[in-house]
Amino acid sequence: MDLLISSFFNLDILEQAWPFLLAGFWMTIKLTLVVVPLGVAGGLAVALLTTMRSRIVKWLVVIYVDFFRAFPPLVLLMFIAFGLPFLKIDLGAFGAVAVAFLLNTSSYYGEIFRAGIESIPRGQYEAARSTGLSAVQTMAYVVIPQATKNVIPDLISNTLEVVKLTSIASVVALPELLFAARQAQSVTYNATPIIAAGIIYLVCLWPLVRLLSRFEHRQIALH
Amino acid sequence: MLDRLVDTFFNWQVMSEYLPKIVEGFVITIQLALAVVVSGIACGLVLAMVRSFRMRPVNFLIIGVVDVLRALPPLVIIIMFYFALPTVGIKMSAFVATWLALSLVLAAFSEEIFWAGILAVPKGQWEAARSTGLTFLQTLRFVVMPQAVRITIPPLTNRTIAITKGTALGAVVAVGEILYQAQTAYSFSYNPSPLTMGAIAYLILFIPVVYFGRWVETRFAWKR
């Protein structure tokens, strides 16, 4: 028990590591605030492209989505962070993470928005157009708001996954929460910083998990 | 320009030198993925069935553990298992740490999905089955689970695919899977061609899986 406390919940170590963890935590928040809006915007764009009449566009979008859904995000990130600099494209750690996340998450968000848009009945388009709205206005004011509302649980679920995924940025040495914790661990030779990082993730994300499990039960119960 | 592109990302010499390593990684990725899928889903199924007994303390425990596993990033769990647990005397290999972490995460997600499926089976089904003389366990086994599992297949498939791709996270603790092999080869050769090979290996492995997921989704489409 003492060993457990001194290795996992060591307050002296925690005090030393705290400034690092806090800096890492802010970086994780900053990263989230960049990658989530980028992913949502990218996903919406992907979904809107699938509503186009052109077959070629549709095919290209399907290939894009399947390609990036098949690619583990960490592989994509490493490719961008370590491979592209050989072509003199050096985005830096933050830039590489942002681009990798945009490519990966936009395909997931895209699939979700597509399902949402497909759930809107044809009549809604016809009614909107017949009141004199243009096609773009119909999408923006009638279809997308309803589509989004229909897929809110999936959007939250995916966003939770994206926030958790930001931890892979530690692999390309972006000083976010996990990276800070591992650094603190290697300096102090004690696992407390890693446990602390885990607790920080847990405290921040647990409310989302609770909310989601409510949604999920309701969704399947309606089935 | 094109020459440089080919020389950098598709360098034939580097690729042929490291191909055996990538193949080795490919095999390990498949082993790890299969192990995770089998143990994760089996564990999730058992947990959901235990939950259906509705024993309060047990259910609170299950909900608590499942919530923790859903809130923590898988990479954090792997790192805890591999770097933190040895400090209290629990040692495991990188492969076992990755397998255990991903299995637990999949178990948590699949428990939630199976449980939602069990809840979706109308109460009348339980009552009818019990009134014909089936025991609680027989009802669960022959009446409720077959219906519950069917509606959980699409969400379960998607979640399983997503978690299986997490096998690449094993590279961080040096499990010799595809990404680790590619990364090591890249740092030896200082040429990103091994990374290209790794990427191609993942596509070969996962594009069929993604298509399988799409097929399952249309085959067992939810009626909303």
Short mmCIF file of C-alpha atoms in Angstrom, two decimals:
data_model
loop_
_atom_site.label_atom_id
_atom_site.label_comp_id
_atom_site.label_asym_id
_atom_site.label_seq_id
_atom_site.Cartn_x
_atom_site.Cartn_y
_atom_site.Cartn_z
CA MET A 1 0.00 0.00 0.00
CA ASP A 2 2.83 2.36 0.91
CA LEU A 3 4.61 1.39 -2.27
CA LEU A 4 1.45 2.13 -4.22
CA ILE A 5 1.12 5.58 -2.66
CA SER A 6 4.78 6.50 -3.04
CA SER A 7 4.89 5.31 -6.68
CA PHE A 8 1.50 6.48 -7.96
CA PHE A 9 0.24 9.19 -5.60
CA ASN A 10 3.44 10.81 -4.41
CA LEU A 11 2.57 14.39 -3.43
CA ASP A 12 6.18 15.64 -3.42
CA ILE A 13 6.64 14.44 -6.97
CA LEU A 14 3.27 15.85 -7.94
CA GLU A 15 4.30 19.24 -6.63
CA GLN A 16 7.45 19.18 -8.75
CA ALA A 17 5.62 17.95 -11.83
CA TRP A 18 2.57 20.21 -11.51
CA PRO A 19 3.88 23.18 -13.56
CA PHE A 20 4.77 20.80 -16.43
CA LEU A 21 1.42 19.07 -16.26
CA LEU A 22 -0.41 22.39 -16.23
CA ALA A 23 1.52 23.62 -19.28
CA GLY A 24 0.76 20.31 -21.00
CA PHE A 25 -2.90 20.59 -20.08
CA TRP A 26 -3.15 24.04 -21.67
CA MET A 27 -1.46 22.73 -24.80
CA THR A 28 -4.01 19.90 -24.96
CA ILE A 29 -6.83 22.43 -24.67
CA LYS A 30 -5.28 24.64 -27.34
CA LEU A 31 -4.85 21.64 -29.60
CA THR A 32 -8.47 20.58 -29.03
CA LEU A 33 -9.71 24.09 -29.81
CA VAL A 34 -7.85 23.96 -33.12
CA VAL A 35 -8.48 20.39 -34.28
CA VAL A 36 -12.14 20.00 -33.33
CA PRO A 37 -13.46 23.04 -35.25
CA LEU A 38 -11.16 22.18 -38.18
CA GLY A 39 -12.45 18.60 -38.22
CA VAL A 40 -16.10 19.65 -37.97
CA ALA A 41 -15.71 22.22 -40.76
CA GLY A 42 -13.82 19.70 -42.91
CA GLY A 43 -16.43 17.04 -42.21
CA LEU A 44 -19.27 19.37 -43.15
CA ALA A 45 -17.48 20.19 -46.40
CA VAL A 46 -16.99 16.48 -47.12
CA ALA A 47 -20.66 15.77 -46.44
CA LEU A 48 -21.82 18.66 -48.64
CA LEU A 49 -19.66 17.38 -51.49
CA THR A 50 -21.51 14.04 -51.35
CA THR A 51 -24.80 15.86 -51.98
CA MET A 52 -23.47 17.14 -55.32
CA ARG A 53 -24.93 15.63 -58.45
CA SER A 54 -21.56 14.89 -60.06
CA ARG A 55 -20.71 11.21 -59.89
CA ILE A 56 -16.97 11.88 -60.06
CA VAL A 57 -17.11 14.15 -57.02
CA LYS A 58 -19.08 11.51 -55.11
CA TRP A 59 -16.55 8.84 -55.97
CA LEU A 60 -13.63 11.03 -54.99
CA VAL A 61 -15.24 11.77 -51.64
CA VAL A 62 -15.89 8.08 -50.96
CA ILE A 63 -12.26 7.28 -51.76
CA TYR A 64 -11.06 10.13 -49.51
CA VAL A 65 -13.25 9.03 -46.61
CA ASP A 66 -12.39 5.32 -46.87
CA PHE A 67 -8.72 6.04 -47.32
CA PHE A 68 -8.43 8.07 -44.15
CA ARG A 69 -10.73 5.80 -42.18
CA ALA A 70 -8.47 2.85 -43.00
CA PHE A 71 -5.33 4.73 -41.94
CA PRO A 72 -4.45 4.61 -38.26
CA PRO A 73 -4.13 8.26 -37.20
CA LEU A 74 -0.72 7.70 -35.61
CA VAL A 75 0.63 6.36 -38.91
CA LEU A 76 -0.72 9.40 -40.74
CA LEU A 77 0.78 11.73 -38.16
CA MET A 78 4.22 10.12 -38.40
CA PHE A 79 4.11 10.23 -42.16
CA ILE A 80 3.33 13.93 -42.14
CA ALA A 81 5.74 14.80 -39.34
CA PHE A 82 8.73 12.72 -40.52
CA GLY A 83 8.11 12.13 -44.22
CA LEU A 84 7.05 15.51 -45.56
CA PRO A 85 10.13 17.42 -44.31
CA PHE A 86 12.06 15.45 -46.96
CA LEU A 87 10.09 17.42 -49.55
CA LYS A 88 11.02 20.61 -47.73
CA ILE A 89 7.50 20.76 -46.30
CA ASP A 90 8.13 21.22 -42.60
CA LEU A 91 4.96 22.04 -40.75
CA GLY A 92 6.39 21.83 -37.25
CA ALA A 93 4.89 19.54 -34.63
CA PHE A 94 1.71 21.55 -34.12
CA GLY A 95 1.13 22.00 -37.83
CA ALA A 96 1.72 18.31 -38.54
CA VAL A 97 -0.77 17.34 -35.84
CA ALA A 98 -3.33 19.84 -37.15
CA VAL A 99 -3.06 18.54 -40.72
CA ALA A 100 -3.14 14.87 -39.68
CA PHE A 101 -6.20 15.49 -37.53
CA LEU A 102 -7.93 17.46 -40.26
CA LEU A 103 -7.49 14.59 -42.72
CA ASN A 104 -8.45 11.88 -40.25
CA THR A 105 -11.30 13.51 -38.34
CA SER A 106 -12.92 15.22 -41.32
CA SER A 107 -13.63 11.79 -42.80
CA TYR A 108 -15.30 10.63 -39.58
CA TYR A 109 -17.25 13.87 -39.09
CA GLY A 110 -18.07 13.72 -42.80
CA GLU A 111 -19.70 10.30 -42.48
CA ILE A 112 -21.73 11.55 -39.52
CA PHE A 113 -22.97 14.68 -41.30
CA ARG A 114 -23.74 12.63 -44.39
CA ALA A 115 -25.97 10.32 -42.34
CA GLY A 116 -27.63 13.42 -40.88
CA ILE A 117 -28.27 15.02 -44.26
CA GLU A 118 -29.65 11.73 -45.61
CA SER A 119 -32.09 11.60 -42.69
CA ILE A 120 -33.82 14.79 -43.89
CA PRO A 121 -36.90 13.97 -46.01
CA ARG A 122 -37.06 15.12 -49.64
CA GLY A 123 -40.14 17.21 -48.83
CA GLN A 124 -38.07 19.56 -46.69
CA TYR A 125 -35.98 20.54 -49.72
CA GLU A 126 -39.03 20.95 -51.92
CA ALA A 127 -40.89 23.02 -49.34
CA ALA A 128 -37.84 25.23 -48.76
CA ARG A 129 -37.23 25.76 -52.47
CA SER A 130 -40.89 26.51 -53.11
CA THR A 131 -40.80 29.35 -50.56
CA GLY A 132 -38.17 30.97 -52.76
CA LEU A 133 -34.96 29.98 -50.92
CA SER A 134 -32.00 29.25 -53.17
CA ALA A 135 -30.31 25.83 -53.06
CA VAL A 136 -27.53 27.21 -50.88
CA GLN A 137 -30.00 28.88 -48.52
CA THR A 138 -32.01 25.65 -48.30
CA MET A 139 -28.89 23.78 -47.22
CA ALA A 140 -27.74 26.45 -44.78
CA TYR A 141 -31.04 27.32 -43.12
CA VAL A 142 -33.22 24.22 -43.49
CA VAL A 143 -31.25 21.03 -44.07
CA ILE A 144 -28.01 21.43 -42.12
CA PRO A 145 -29.60 22.65 -38.86
CA GLN A 146 -32.00 19.71 -38.77
CA ALA A 147 -29.35 17.25 -39.94
CA THR A 148 -26.99 18.40 -37.20
CA LYS A 149 -29.67 18.06 -34.55
CA ASN A 150 -30.35 14.48 -35.65
CA VAL A 151 -26.72 13.40 -35.25
CA ILE A 152 -25.76 15.28 -32.07
CA PRO A 153 -24.97 12.08 -30.09
CA ASP A 154 -22.65 10.85 -32.84
CA LEU A 155 -20.99 14.26 -33.06
CA ILE A 156 -20.35 14.32 -29.32
CA SER A 157 -19.09 10.75 -29.37
CA ASN A 158 -16.67 11.51 -32.18
CA THR A 159 -15.52 14.70 -30.49
CA LEU A 160 -14.74 12.73 -27.33
CA GLU A 161 -12.62 10.38 -29.44
CA VAL A 162 -10.84 13.34 -31.07
CA VAL A 163 -9.99 14.89 -27.71
CA LYS A 164 -8.62 11.55 -26.49
CA LEU A 165 -6.70 11.18 -29.74
CA THR A 166 -4.80 14.45 -29.14
CA SER A 167 -2.61 12.32 -26.83
CA ILE A 168 -0.87 10.85 -29.88
CA ALA A 169 0.69 14.27 -30.48
CA SER A 170 3.13 13.29 -27.72
CA VAL A 171 4.77 10.94 -30.21
CA VAL A 172 5.96 13.85 -32.37
CA ALA A 173 7.14 15.71 -29.25
CA LEU A 174 4.33 18.24 -29.08
CA PRO A 175 4.34 19.17 -25.39
CA GLU A 176 0.74 18.31 -24.57
CA LEU A 177 -0.52 16.61 -21.40
CA LEU A 178 0.76 13.09 -22.04
CA PHE A 179 4.13 14.32 -23.31
CA ALA A 180 4.54 16.55 -20.25
CA ALA A 181 3.64 13.64 -17.98
CA ARG A 182 6.17 11.33 -19.61
CA GLN A 183 8.89 13.97 -19.40
CA ALA A 184 8.12 14.57 -15.74
CA GLN A 185 8.20 10.83 -15.19
CA SER A 186 11.62 10.41 -16.76
CA VAL A 187 13.01 13.32 -14.75
CA THR A 188 11.60 12.20 -11.39
CA TYR A 189 11.82 8.41 -11.93
CA ASN A 190 8.30 8.17 -10.55
CA ALA A 191 5.00 7.24 -12.18
CA THR A 192 2.93 9.84 -10.30
CA PRO A 193 2.90 12.35 -13.20
CA ILE A 194 1.41 9.73 -15.55
CA ILE A 195 -1.28 8.78 -13.05
CA ALA A 196 -1.97 12.49 -12.51
CA ALA A 197 -2.33 13.03 -16.26
CA GLY A 198 -4.75 10.10 -16.38
CA ILE A 199 -6.79 11.67 -13.59
CA ILE A 200 -6.86 15.02 -15.42
CA TYR A 201 -8.17 13.33 -18.58
CA LEU A 202 -10.71 11.45 -16.50
CA VAL A 203 -12.01 14.54 -14.69
CA CYS A 204 -12.37 16.49 -17.93
CA LEU A 205 -13.90 13.75 -20.07
CA TRP A 206 -16.04 11.80 -17.62
CA PRO A 207 -19.05 14.19 -17.90
CA LEU A 208 -19.02 13.66 -21.68
CA VAL A 209 -18.93 9.88 -21.23
CA ARG A 210 -21.94 10.02 -18.87
CA LEU A 211 -23.88 12.24 -21.26
CA LEU A 212 -23.12 9.87 -24.12
CA SER A 213 -24.22 6.75 -22.37
CA ARG A 214 -27.59 8.40 -21.75
CA PHE A 215 -27.92 9.26 -25.43
CA GLU A 216 -26.92 5.75 -26.48
CA HIS A 217 -29.46 4.03 -24.30
CA ARG A 218 -32.19 6.30 -25.57
CA GLN A 219 -31.12 5.83 -29.19
CA ILE A 220 -31.20 2.02 -29.09
CA ALA A 221 -34.36 1.97 -26.95
CA LEU A 222 -36.12 3.94 -29.70
CA HIS A 223 -35.09 1.37 -32.24
CA MET B 1 10.92 16.89 -58.90
CA LEU B 2 9.26 13.59 -59.72
CA ASP B 3 12.60 11.83 -59.47
CA ARG B 4 13.17 13.25 -56.04
CA LEU B 5 9.65 12.28 -54.98
CA VAL B 6 10.17 8.68 -56.09
CA ASP B 7 13.66 8.60 -54.63
CA THR B 8 12.37 9.86 -51.29
CA PHE B 9 9.12 7.99 -50.79
CA PHE B 10 9.47 4.98 -53.11
CA ASN B 11 13.16 4.28 -52.93
CA TRP B 12 13.38 0.79 -54.38
CA GLN B 13 16.64 -0.12 -52.72
CA VAL B 14 15.49 0.89 -49.24
CA MET B 15 12.12 -0.74 -49.78
CA SER B 16 13.49 -4.11 -50.82
CA GLU B 17 15.95 -4.05 -47.94
CA TYR B 18 13.27 -3.49 -45.30
CA LEU B 19 10.37 -5.40 -46.84
CA PRO B 20 10.96 -8.50 -44.67
CA LYS B 21 10.78 -6.32 -41.53
CA ILE B 22 7.49 -4.79 -42.62
CA VAL B 23 6.09 -8.26 -43.35
CA GLU B 24 7.18 -9.34 -39.89
CA GLY B 25 5.36 -6.31 -38.46
CA PHE B 26 2.31 -7.13 -40.57
CA VAL B 27 2.05 -10.56 -38.94
CA ILE B 28 2.41 -9.10 -35.45
CA THR B 29 -0.24 -6.45 -36.16
CA ILE B 30 -2.67 -9.17 -37.27
CA GLN B 31 -1.94 -11.27 -34.18
CA LEU B 32 -2.39 -8.30 -31.88
CA ALA B 33 -5.58 -7.17 -33.63
CA LEU B 34 -7.18 -10.63 -33.51
CA ALA B 35 -6.25 -11.08 -29.85
CA VAL B 36 -7.76 -7.69 -28.99
CA VAL B 37 -10.99 -8.33 -30.90
CA VAL B 38 -11.58 -11.78 -29.40
CA SER B 39 -10.80 -10.96 -25.79
CA GLY B 40 -12.33 -7.47 -25.88
CA ILE B 41 -15.69 -8.50 -27.31
CA ALA B 42 -15.93 -11.67 -25.21
CA CYS B 43 -15.21 -9.69 -22.07
CA GLY B 44 -17.73 -6.99 -23.03
CA LEU B 45 -20.41 -9.58 -23.71
CA VAL B 46 -19.87 -11.28 -20.35
CA LEU B 47 -19.94 -7.91 -18.52
CA ALA B 48 -23.21 -6.92 -20.22
CA MET B 49 -24.79 -10.25 -19.27
CA VAL B 50 -23.61 -9.93 -15.68
CA ARG B 51 -25.13 -6.42 -15.66
CA SER B 52 -28.50 -7.85 -16.68
CA PHE B 53 -28.77 -9.58 -13.28
CA ARG B 54 -29.16 -6.05 -11.91
CA MET B 55 -27.18 -6.56 -8.73
CA ARG B 56 -26.65 -2.99 -7.59
CA PRO B 57 -23.11 -3.04 -6.21
CA VAL B 58 -21.84 -5.13 -9.14
CA ASN B 59 -23.50 -2.82 -11.66
CA PHE B 60 -22.04 0.30 -10.05
CA LEU B 61 -18.62 -1.31 -10.27
CA ILE B 62 -19.11 -2.19 -13.95
CA ILE B 63 -20.39 1.29 -14.80
CA GLY B 64 -17.47 2.89 -12.96
CA VAL B 65 -14.80 0.81 -14.67
CA VAL B 66 -16.43 1.19 -18.09
CA ASP B 67 -16.62 4.97 -17.68
CA VAL B 68 -12.96 5.22 -16.74
CA LEU B 69 -11.94 3.11 -19.74
CA ARG B 70 -14.05 5.23 -22.06
CA ALA B 71 -12.71 8.53 -20.72
CA LEU B 72 -8.99 7.71 -20.84
CA PRO B 73 -7.08 7.91 -24.13
CA PRO B 74 -5.91 4.37 -25.08
CA LEU B 75 -2.33 5.60 -25.42
CA VAL B 76 -2.42 6.82 -21.81
CA ILE B 77 -3.63 3.39 -20.67
CA ILE B 78 -0.89 1.60 -22.64
CA ILE B 79 1.74 3.89 -21.14
CA MET B 80 0.36 3.36 -17.64
CA PHE B 81 0.54 -0.40 -18.07
CA TYR B 82 4.00 -0.38 -19.56
CA PHE B 83 5.75 2.41 -17.64
CA ALA B 84 3.78 2.93 -14.43
CA LEU B 85 2.80 -0.59 -13.31
CA PRO B 86 6.40 -1.92 -13.19
CA THR B 87 7.14 0.61 -10.43
CA VAL B 88 4.80 -1.36 -8.16
CA GLY B 89 6.23 -4.66 -9.29
CA ILE B 90 3.75 -5.58 -12.03
CA LYS B 91 5.77 -6.18 -15.16
CA MET B 92 4.48 -7.17 -18.56
CA SER B 93 5.88 -7.20 -22.09
CA ALA B 94 5.03 -4.37 -24.49
CA PHE B 95 2.84 -6.75 -26.51
CA VAL B 96 0.87 -7.81 -23.43
CA ALA B 97 0.52 -4.20 -22.22
CA THR B 98 -0.87 -3.10 -25.59
CA TRP B 99 -3.11 -6.15 -25.89
CA LEU B 100 -4.46 -5.74 -22.36
CA ALA B 101 -5.05 -1.99 -22.70
CA LEU B 102 -6.85 -2.23 -26.05
CA SER B 103 -8.85 -5.29 -24.93
CA LEU B 104 -10.07 -3.45 -21.84
CA VAL B 105 -11.05 -0.41 -23.92
CA LEU B 106 -12.90 -2.59 -26.42
CA ALA B 107 -14.53 -4.52 -23.55
CA ALA B 108 -15.79 -1.24 -22.08
CA PHE B 109 -17.22 0.05 -25.36
CA SER B 110 -18.76 -3.29 -26.31
CA GLU B 111 -20.27 -3.74 -22.84
CA GLU B 112 -22.08 -0.41 -23.29
CA ILE B 113 -23.26 -1.42 -26.76
CA PHE B 114 -24.43 -4.91 -25.69
CA TRP B 115 -26.15 -3.47 -22.62
CA ALA B 116 -28.01 -0.94 -24.76
CA GLY B 117 -28.99 -3.88 -26.97
CA ILE B 118 -30.31 -5.87 -24.00
CA LEU B 119 -32.32 -2.84 -22.85
CA ALA B 120 -33.82 -2.55 -26.32
CA VAL B 121 -35.41 -6.00 -26.05
CA PRO B 122 -38.98 -5.33 -24.85
CA LYS B 123 -39.89 -6.38 -21.31
CA GLY B 124 -42.67 -8.58 -22.71
CA GLN B 125 -40.03 -10.87 -24.23
CA TRP B 126 -38.56 -11.53 -20.79
CA GLU B 127 -41.98 -12.12 -19.26
CA ALA B 128 -43.19 -14.39 -22.04
CA ALA B 129 -40.00 -16.46 -21.93
CA ARG B 130 -40.07 -16.79 -18.15
CA SER B 131 -43.75 -17.76 -18.21
CA THR B 132 -43.02 -20.67 -20.56
CA GLY B 133 -40.80 -22.05 -17.81
CA LEU B 134 -37.36 -20.91 -19.02
CA THR B 135 -34.97 -19.93 -16.24
CA PHE B 136 -33.43 -16.45 -16.09
CA LEU B 137 -30.23 -17.70 -17.71
CA GLN B 138 -32.08 -19.61 -20.42
CA THR B 139 -34.14 -16.52 -21.18
CA LEU B 140 -30.99 -14.45 -21.45
CA ARG B 141 -29.21 -17.03 -23.56
CA PHE B 142 -31.97 -18.13 -25.96
CA VAL B 143 -34.39 -15.19 -26.13
CA VAL B 144 -32.77 -11.90 -25.18
CA MET B 145 -29.16 -12.17 -26.36
CA PRO B 146 -29.94 -13.33 -29.91
CA GLN B 147 -32.15 -10.27 -30.39
CA ALA B 148 -29.80 -7.91 -28.55
CA VAL B 149 -26.70 -8.98 -30.46
CA ARG B 150 -28.35 -8.50 -33.83
CA ILE B 151 -29.14 -4.83 -33.33
CA THR B 152 -25.74 -4.15 -31.80
CA ILE B 153 -23.79 -5.45 -34.78
CA PRO B 154 -23.40 -2.20 -36.76
CA PRO B 155 -22.23 0.04 -33.88
CA LEU B 156 -20.09 -2.78 -32.55
CA THR B 157 -18.38 -3.34 -35.89
CA ASN B 158 -17.49 0.33 -36.27
CA ARG B 159 -16.14 0.60 -32.76
CA THR B 160 -14.14 -2.59 -33.14
CA ILE B 161 -12.53 -1.33 -36.35
CA ALA B 162 -11.59 1.97 -34.70
CA ILE B 163 -10.02 0.25 -31.69
CA THR B 164 -8.21 -2.31 -33.83
CA LYS B 165 -6.45 0.52 -35.66
CA GLY B 166 -5.14 1.44 -32.22
CA THR B 167 -2.68 -1.47 -32.53
CA ALA B 168 -0.41 1.14 -34.15
CA LEU B 169 -0.14 2.74 -30.70
CA GLY B 170 1.93 -0.28 -29.68
CA ALA B 171 4.80 1.32 -31.63
CA VAL B 172 5.16 3.82 -28.79
CA VAL B 173 6.15 1.05 -26.36
CA ALA B 174 8.17 -0.78 -29.05
CA VAL B 175 5.82 -3.64 -29.95
CA GLY B 176 7.28 -4.91 -33.21
CA GLU B 177 4.17 -4.21 -35.28
CA ILE B 178 4.02 -2.45 -38.67
CA LEU B 179 4.47 1.12 -37.53
CA TYR B 180 7.34 0.27 -35.20
CA GLN B 181 9.16 -1.64 -37.94
CA ALA B 182 8.59 1.21 -40.40
CA GLN B 183 9.77 3.81 -37.93
CA THR B 184 12.90 1.84 -37.00
CA ALA B 185 13.73 1.22 -40.65
CA TYR B 186 13.20 4.92 -41.35
CA SER B 187 15.65 5.98 -38.67
CA PHE B 188 18.24 3.44 -39.87
CA SER B 189 18.00 4.36 -43.52
CA TYR B 190 17.14 8.04 -43.02
CA ASN B 191 14.70 7.66 -45.86
CA PRO B 192 10.91 7.78 -45.44
CA SER B 193 10.26 4.91 -47.91
CA PRO B 194 9.73 2.45 -45.03
CA LEU B 195 7.00 4.78 -43.74
CA THR B 196 5.37 4.60 -47.18
CA MET B 197 5.55 0.82 -47.03
CA GLY B 198 4.06 0.85 -43.55
CA ALA B 199 1.25 3.07 -44.75
CA ILE B 200 0.57 0.74 -47.68
CA ALA B 201 0.61 -2.26 -45.34
CA TYR B 202 -2.05 -0.61 -43.16
CA LEU B 203 -4.17 0.16 -46.21
CA ILE B 204 -3.93 -3.46 -47.39
CA LEU B 205 -5.00 -4.58 -43.96
CA PHE B 206 -7.73 -2.07 -43.17
CA ILE B 207 -9.41 -1.10 -46.45
CA PRO B 208 -11.12 -4.52 -46.62
CA VAL B 209 -12.09 -4.07 -42.98
CA VAL B 210 -13.60 -0.63 -43.65
CA TYR B 211 -15.55 -2.10 -46.57
CA PHE B 212 -16.72 -4.96 -44.38
CA GLY B 213 -17.92 -2.32 -41.90
CA ARG B 214 -19.88 -0.52 -44.62
CA TRP B 215 -21.42 -3.80 -45.76
CA VAL B 216 -22.45 -4.68 -42.21
CA GLU B 217 -23.98 -1.22 -41.80
CA THR B 218 -26.26 -1.67 -44.81
CA ARG B 219 -26.94 -5.33 -44.10
CA PHE B 220 -28.09 -4.73 -40.52
CA ALA B 221 -29.29 -1.15 -41.06
CA TRP B 222 -30.93 0.43 -38.03
CA LYS B 223 -34.46 1.55 -38.57
CA ARG B 224 -34.62 5.03 -37.14
#
